[in-house]
Coordinates of C-alpha atoms in Angstrom, one line a residue:
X1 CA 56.5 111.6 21.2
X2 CA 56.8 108.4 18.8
X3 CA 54.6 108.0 15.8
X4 CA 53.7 104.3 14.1
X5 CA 54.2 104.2 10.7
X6 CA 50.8 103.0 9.0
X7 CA 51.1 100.8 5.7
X8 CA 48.7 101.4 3.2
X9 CA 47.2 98.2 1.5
X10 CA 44.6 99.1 -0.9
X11 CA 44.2 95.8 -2.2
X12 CA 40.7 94.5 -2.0
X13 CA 39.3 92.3 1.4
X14 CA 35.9 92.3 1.1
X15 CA 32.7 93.3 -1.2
X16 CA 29.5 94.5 -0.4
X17 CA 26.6 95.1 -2.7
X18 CA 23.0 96.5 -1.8
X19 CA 20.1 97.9 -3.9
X20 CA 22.1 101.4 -3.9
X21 CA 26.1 100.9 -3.1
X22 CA 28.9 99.5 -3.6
X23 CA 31.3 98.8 -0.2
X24 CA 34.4 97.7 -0.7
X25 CA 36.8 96.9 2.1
X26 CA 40.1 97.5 2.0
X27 CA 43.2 95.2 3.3
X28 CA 44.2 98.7 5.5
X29 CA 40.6 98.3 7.1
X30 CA 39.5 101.3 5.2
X31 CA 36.1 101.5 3.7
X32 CA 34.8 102.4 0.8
X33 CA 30.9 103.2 -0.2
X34 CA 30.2 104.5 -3.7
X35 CA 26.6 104.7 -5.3
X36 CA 25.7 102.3 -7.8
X37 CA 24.5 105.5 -9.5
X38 CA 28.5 105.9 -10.7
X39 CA 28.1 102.6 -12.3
X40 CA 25.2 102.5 -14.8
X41 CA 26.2 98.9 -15.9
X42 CA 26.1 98.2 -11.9
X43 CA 22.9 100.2 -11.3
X44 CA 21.0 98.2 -14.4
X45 CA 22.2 95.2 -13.3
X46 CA 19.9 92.7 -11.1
X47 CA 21.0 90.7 -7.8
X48 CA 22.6 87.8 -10.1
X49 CA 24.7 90.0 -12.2
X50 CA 25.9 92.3 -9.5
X51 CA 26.9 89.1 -7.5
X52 CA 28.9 87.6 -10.3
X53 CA 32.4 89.7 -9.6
X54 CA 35.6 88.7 -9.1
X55 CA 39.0 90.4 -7.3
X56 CA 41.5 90.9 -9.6
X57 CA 44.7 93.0 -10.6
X58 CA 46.5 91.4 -7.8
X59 CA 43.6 92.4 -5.6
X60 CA 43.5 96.2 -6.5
X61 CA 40.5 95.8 -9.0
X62 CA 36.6 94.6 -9.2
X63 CA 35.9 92.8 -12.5
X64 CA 32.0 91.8 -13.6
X65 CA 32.5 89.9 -16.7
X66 CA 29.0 89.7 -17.9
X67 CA 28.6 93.5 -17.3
X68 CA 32.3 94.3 -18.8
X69 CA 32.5 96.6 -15.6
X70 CA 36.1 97.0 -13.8
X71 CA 36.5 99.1 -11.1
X72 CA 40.3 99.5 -9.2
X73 CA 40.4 100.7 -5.9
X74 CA 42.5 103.5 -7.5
X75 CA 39.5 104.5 -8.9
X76 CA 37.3 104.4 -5.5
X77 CA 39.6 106.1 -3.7
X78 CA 40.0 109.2 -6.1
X79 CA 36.0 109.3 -6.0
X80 CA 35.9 108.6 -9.6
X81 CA 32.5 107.9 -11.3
X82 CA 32.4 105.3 -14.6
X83 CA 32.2 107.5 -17.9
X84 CA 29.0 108.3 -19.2
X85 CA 27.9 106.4 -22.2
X86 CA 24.6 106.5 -24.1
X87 CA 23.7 102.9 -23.8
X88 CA 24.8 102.9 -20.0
X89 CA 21.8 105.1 -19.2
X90 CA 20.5 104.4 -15.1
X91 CA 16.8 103.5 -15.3

């Protein structure tokens, strides 16, 4: 019986933002959907903001500039939440 060997590629392919999560796709075709919730800079942010982001760390990271938000796909895939900070209070 022969196997394929699969590649990973976790660099970043595609970006999708709704009123409650963040989807990145992946270069493997893996998905990823996180809650804005995770992000409290995200979650406060409105539809301008969250739309202002750019790929970067040779594609393995999410940067919002006017947020000062960076998210790597590192990150995503170990399910880890932003830290909590006072000011970055959801709500």
């Amino acid at each position: 019986m022969g196997t394929t060997a699969f590649k990973a590629d976790e660099r970043i392919e595609s970006v999708e933002i709704d009123q409650q999560h963040l989807t990145v796709g992946l270069m493997d075709g893996r998905r990823i959907s996180v809650t804005l919730e995770w992000y409290p800079r995200l979650a406060n942010a409105d539809r301008q903001q969250l739309e202002r982001w750019e790929i970067c760390g040779a594609g393995y990271g999410l940067h919002w500039e006017g947020l000062d938000e960076h998210i790597s796909t590192e990150g995503l895939l170990r399910g880890a939440p932003a830290p909590r900070y006072e000011h970055d209070r959801v709500g």
